[in-house]
Amino acid sequence: EVRLVESGGGLVQPGGSLRLSCAASGFTFGRYWMSWVRQAPGKGLEWVANIRHDGNDENYVDSVWGRFTVSRDNAKNSLYLQMNSLRAEDTALYYCARVLDAYDYCDYWGQGTLVTVSS
Amino acid sequence: EIVLTQSPVTLSLSPGERATLPCRASQSVSNHLAWYQQKPGQAPRLLIYDTSNRATGVPARFSGSGSGTDFTLTISSLEPEDFAVYYCQHRRTFGQGTRLDIK
């Protein structure tokens, strides 16, 4: 059974940092692109970043470029999102998701971890 | 940048009725469009990818069609568990969602 479990969310002040983690199991993690998708409270879905199966290619939405870094450790079946210079508008539930194919479809999702940026 | 427009924002139907949910792209996306279902408090679930391919375990009452800029998710006969929010997606862009409510 494919399982994705996010952790690391919490309350942080504007300008602060957080590192999210996603533990994967039930599939060969190192064969798949992975994505982070977020959802602000009461709002829709926003794609944030993705990373190639070998970690050698990353992509970001413009609004997080230069502030967020996606990484992975295939030996630990884990995905990460380092978030720096956090802003109020980064407040959201952050999901990690397995990417199905080249068109960024996400076939498995975790339950999300909540990040709240507030003073 | 491609924009995906889902209208209406809310659709009210009764169980047993047929639902048609549209998604329009600002430019052609060929057939590279997916649909997700999200229920309150749950993560999104992939229903359809590449316009018309059902994801694993998705009931046959869900179908997708379209090409280019106009796409439709159809639910042939609504079950109580189908009332949820539905999003379309092309690559890294999501539509704003259509909420399917019980009438």
CSV table of C-alpha atoms in Angstrom, one decimal:
chain,number,residue,atom,x,y,z
A,1,GLU,CA,0.0,0.0,0.0
A,2,VAL,CA,1.4,3.4,-1.0
A,3,ARG,CA,1.7,5.7,2.0
A,4,LEU,CA,2.9,9.3,2.3
A,5,VAL,CA,3.1,10.9,5.7
A,6,GLU,CA,4.1,14.6,6.1
A,7,SER,CA,5.5,16.2,9.2
A,8,GLY,CA,7.2,19.3,10.3
A,9,GLY,CA,4.5,21.9,10.1
A,10,GLY,CA,3.7,24.4,12.8
A,11,LEU,CA,3.4,28.0,13.7
A,12,VAL,CA,6.3,30.3,12.6
A,13,GLN,CA,6.8,34.0,12.6
A,14,PRO,CA,7.1,35.9,9.3
A,15,GLY,CA,10.6,35.7,8.1
A,16,GLY,CA,11.2,32.4,9.8
A,17,SER,CA,12.0,28.9,8.5
A,18,LEU,CA,10.5,25.4,8.6
A,19,ARG,CA,11.5,22.1,7.1
A,20,LEU,CA,8.8,19.8,6.1
A,21,SER,CA,9.3,16.0,5.6
A,22,CYS,CA,7.4,13.4,3.8
A,23,ALA,CA,8.0,9.7,4.6
A,24,ALA,CA,7.1,7.4,1.7
A,25,SER,CA,6.4,3.7,1.8
A,26,GLY,CA,4.8,1.0,-0.3
A,27,PHE,CA,6.5,1.8,-3.6
A,28,THR,CA,10.0,2.2,-5.0
A,29,PHE,CA,10.5,5.8,-4.0
A,30,GLY,CA,13.6,6.4,-6.1
A,31,ARG,CA,11.7,5.8,-9.3
A,32,TYR,CA,9.2,8.6,-9.0
A,33,TRP,CA,9.1,12.4,-9.3
A,34,MET,CA,7.5,13.9,-6.2
A,35,SER,CA,5.6,17.1,-5.7
A,36,TRP,CA,4.6,19.5,-3.0
A,37,VAL,CA,1.1,21.0,-3.3
A,38,ARG,CA,-0.4,23.4,-0.9
A,39,GLN,CA,-3.9,24.6,0.0
A,40,ALA,CA,-4.6,27.8,1.9
A,41,PRO,CA,-7.4,27.6,4.4
A,42,GLY,CA,-10.7,27.5,2.5
A,43,LYS,CA,-9.0,27.9,-0.8
A,44,GLY,CA,-8.0,25.7,-3.8
A,45,LEU,CA,-5.0,23.7,-4.7
A,46,GLU,CA,-1.6,25.3,-5.6
A,47,TRP,CA,1.3,23.4,-7.0
A,48,VAL,CA,4.5,24.4,-5.1
A,49,ALA,CA,7.5,22.4,-6.3
A,50,ASN,CA,8.6,19.1,-7.7
A,51,ILE,CA,11.8,17.1,-7.9
A,52,ARG,CA,13.0,14.4,-10.3
A,53,HIS,CA,13.4,10.8,-9.1
A,54,ASP,CA,17.2,11.2,-8.8
A,55,GLY,CA,17.1,14.6,-7.3
A,56,ASN,CA,18.8,16.3,-10.2
A,57,ASP,CA,16.0,18.5,-11.4
A,58,GLU,CA,13.7,20.8,-9.4
A,59,ASN,CA,11.0,23.2,-10.3
A,60,TYR,CA,9.2,25.8,-8.3
A,61,VAL,CA,6.2,28.1,-8.5
A,62,ASP,CA,7.3,31.7,-9.0
A,63,SER,CA,6.0,32.8,-5.6
A,64,VAL,CA,8.4,30.5,-3.7
A,65,TRP,CA,11.4,30.7,-6.0
A,66,GLY,CA,14.6,31.5,-4.0
A,67,ARG,CA,12.9,30.9,-0.7
A,68,PHE,CA,11.9,27.2,-0.8
A,69,THR,CA,14.1,24.2,-1.6
A,70,VAL,CA,12.8,20.7,-2.4
A,71,SER,CA,15.2,17.8,-1.8
A,72,ARG,CA,15.0,14.0,-1.3
A,73,ASP,CA,16.9,11.2,0.2
A,74,ASN,CA,16.1,8.0,-1.7
A,75,ALA,CA,18.0,5.9,0.8
A,76,LYS,CA,15.6,7.1,3.5
A,77,ASN,CA,12.5,7.1,1.2
A,78,SER,CA,12.0,10.7,2.2
A,79,LEU,CA,11.1,14.0,0.6
A,80,TYR,CA,11.8,17.4,2.1
A,81,LEU,CA,10.7,21.1,1.7
A,82,GLN,CA,13.0,23.7,3.3
A,83,MET,CA,11.0,26.9,3.6
A,84,ASN,CA,12.8,30.1,4.4
A,85,SER,CA,11.7,33.8,4.6
A,86,LEU,CA,8.2,32.6,5.2
A,87,ARG,CA,5.3,35.0,4.6
A,88,ALA,CA,1.7,35.1,5.8
A,89,GLU,CA,0.6,34.0,2.3
A,90,ASP,CA,2.5,30.8,2.7
A,91,THR,CA,0.0,29.7,5.4
A,92,ALA,CA,-1.5,26.5,4.1
A,93,LEU,CA,-1.8,22.7,4.4
A,94,TYR,CA,1.2,21.3,2.6
A,95,TYR,CA,0.7,17.9,0.8
A,96,CYS,CA,3.4,15.7,-0.6
A,97,ALA,CA,2.3,13.7,-3.6
A,98,ARG,CA,3.7,11.0,-5.9
A,99,VAL,CA,3.8,12.1,-9.6
A,100,LEU,CA,2.2,9.6,-12.0
A,101,ASP,CA,4.0,10.6,-15.2
A,102,ALA,CA,5.5,13.4,-17.2
A,103,TYR,CA,2.5,15.7,-16.9
A,104,ASP,CA,2.6,16.2,-13.1
A,105,TYR,CA,-0.5,14.2,-12.3
A,106,CYS,CA,-0.4,13.2,-8.7
A,107,ASP,CA,-1.7,9.7,-8.0
A,108,TYR,CA,-1.1,9.4,-4.3
A,109,TRP,CA,-1.2,12.1,-1.6
A,110,GLY,CA,-0.4,12.4,2.0
A,111,GLN,CA,-2.8,13.9,4.5
A,112,GLY,CA,-0.9,17.1,4.7
A,113,THR,CA,1.0,19.2,7.4
A,114,LEU,CA,-0.3,22.6,8.4
A,115,VAL,CA,2.0,25.6,8.2
A,116,THR,CA,0.9,28.8,9.8
A,117,VAL,CA,2.9,32.0,9.4
A,118,SER,CA,1.8,34.6,11.9
A,119,SER,CA,3.2,36.9,14.5
B,1,GLU,CA,1.0,30.7,-18.3
B,2,ILE,CA,-2.1,28.6,-18.8
B,3,VAL,CA,-5.2,29.4,-16.8
B,4,LEU,CA,-7.9,26.8,-16.1
B,5,THR,CA,-11.4,28.1,-15.5
B,6,GLN,CA,-14.0,26.0,-13.8
B,7,SER,CA,-17.5,27.4,-13.9
B,8,PRO,CA,-19.9,27.2,-12.1
B,9,VAL,CA,-18.2,27.5,-8.8
B,10,THR,CA,-21.1,25.6,-7.2
B,11,LEU,CA,-23.4,23.0,-8.8
B,12,SER,CA,-26.4,21.8,-6.9
B,13,LEU,CA,-27.8,18.4,-8.0
B,14,SER,CA,-29.7,15.5,-6.5
B,15,PRO,CA,-28.5,11.9,-6.0
B,16,GLY,CA,-29.2,9.9,-9.1
B,17,GLU,CA,-28.8,12.9,-11.4
B,18,ARG,CA,-26.1,13.2,-14.1
B,19,ALA,CA,-23.4,15.8,-13.3
B,20,THR,CA,-21.3,17.6,-16.0
B,21,LEU,CA,-18.5,19.7,-14.7
B,22,PRO,CA,-16.6,21.8,-17.2
B,23,CYS,CA,-13.0,23.0,-17.3
B,24,ARG,CA,-11.7,25.5,-19.9
B,25,ALA,CA,-8.1,26.2,-20.6
B,26,SER,CA,-6.8,29.6,-21.8
B,27,GLN,CA,-4.8,27.8,-24.5
B,28,SER,CA,-4.6,24.3,-25.8
B,29,VAL,CA,-3.4,21.6,-23.4
B,30,SER,CA,-3.8,18.8,-25.9
B,31,ASN,CA,-5.2,15.9,-23.9
B,32,HIS,CA,-3.0,16.6,-20.8
B,33,LEU,CA,-5.7,17.2,-18.2
B,34,ALA,CA,-6.6,15.6,-15.0
B,35,TRP,CA,-9.5,15.7,-12.5
B,36,TYR,CA,-9.3,15.3,-8.7
B,37,GLN,CA,-12.0,14.9,-6.1
B,38,GLN,CA,-11.6,16.4,-2.6
B,39,LYS,CA,-13.9,15.8,0.3
B,40,PRO,CA,-13.8,17.9,3.5
B,41,GLY,CA,-10.8,17.1,5.7
B,42,GLN,CA,-9.3,14.8,3.1
B,43,ALA,CA,-6.5,14.9,0.6
B,44,PRO,CA,-7.4,15.2,-3.1
B,45,ARG,CA,-7.9,12.0,-5.0
B,46,LEU,CA,-6.9,11.5,-8.6
B,47,LEU,CA,-10.0,10.5,-10.6
B,48,ILE,CA,-9.1,11.0,-14.3
B,49,TYR,CA,-5.8,11.7,-16.1
B,50,ASP,CA,-5.0,12.4,-19.8
B,51,THR,CA,-8.6,13.6,-20.2
B,52,SER,CA,-10.3,10.2,-20.1
B,53,ASN,CA,-8.2,7.6,-18.3
B,54,ARG,CA,-9.7,6.5,-14.9
B,55,ALA,CA,-7.2,6.2,-12.1
B,56,THR,CA,-6.9,3.0,-10.1
B,57,GLY,CA,-10.1,2.1,-8.2
B,58,VAL,CA,-12.2,4.9,-9.7
B,59,PRO,CA,-15.8,3.8,-10.3
B,60,ALA,CA,-17.0,3.6,-13.9
B,61,ARG,CA,-19.7,6.3,-13.3
B,62,PHE,CA,-16.8,8.9,-13.6
B,63,SER,CA,-15.7,9.7,-17.1
B,64,GLY,CA,-13.8,12.5,-18.7
B,65,SER,CA,-13.9,14.0,-22.2
B,66,GLY,CA,-12.6,16.9,-24.3
B,67,SER,CA,-9.5,18.1,-26.0
B,68,GLY,CA,-7.6,21.3,-26.7
B,69,THR,CA,-9.3,23.9,-24.4
B,70,ASP,CA,-12.6,22.4,-23.4
B,71,PHE,CA,-13.0,19.5,-21.0
B,72,THR,CA,-15.7,17.8,-19.0
B,73,LEU,CA,-15.9,15.5,-16.0
B,74,THR,CA,-19.2,13.5,-16.1
B,75,ILE,CA,-20.7,11.6,-13.2
B,76,SER,CA,-23.4,9.5,-14.8
B,77,SER,CA,-25.6,9.0,-11.7
B,78,LEU,CA,-24.6,10.8,-8.5
B,79,GLU,CA,-24.1,8.7,-5.4
B,80,PRO,CA,-24.2,10.4,-1.9
B,81,GLU,CA,-20.4,10.1,-1.6
B,82,ASP,CA,-19.8,12.1,-4.8
B,83,PHE,CA,-20.7,15.4,-3.3
B,84,ALA,CA,-17.4,17.1,-3.0
B,85,VAL,CA,-15.1,19.6,-4.6
B,86,TYR,CA,-13.6,18.8,-8.0
B,87,TYR,CA,-10.5,20.3,-9.5
B,88,CYS,CA,-9.0,20.1,-13.0
B,89,GLN,CA,-5.3,20.2,-13.5
B,90,HIS,CA,-2.8,20.8,-16.3
B,91,ARG,CA,0.8,20.3,-15.4
B,92,ARG,CA,1.4,22.7,-12.5
B,93,THR,CA,-1.8,24.6,-12.8
B,94,PHE,CA,-5.1,23.8,-11.0
B,95,GLY,CA,-8.5,25.2,-11.7
B,96,GLN,CA,-10.2,26.9,-8.8
B,97,GLY,CA,-12.6,24.0,-8.3
B,98,THR,CA,-16.3,23.3,-8.6
B,99,ARG,CA,-18.2,22.4,-5.4
B,100,LEU,CA,-20.9,19.8,-6.1
B,101,ASP,CA,-23.6,20.2,-3.5
B,102,ILE,CA,-26.7,18.1,-2.7
B,103,LYS,CA,-29.9,19.9,-3.9
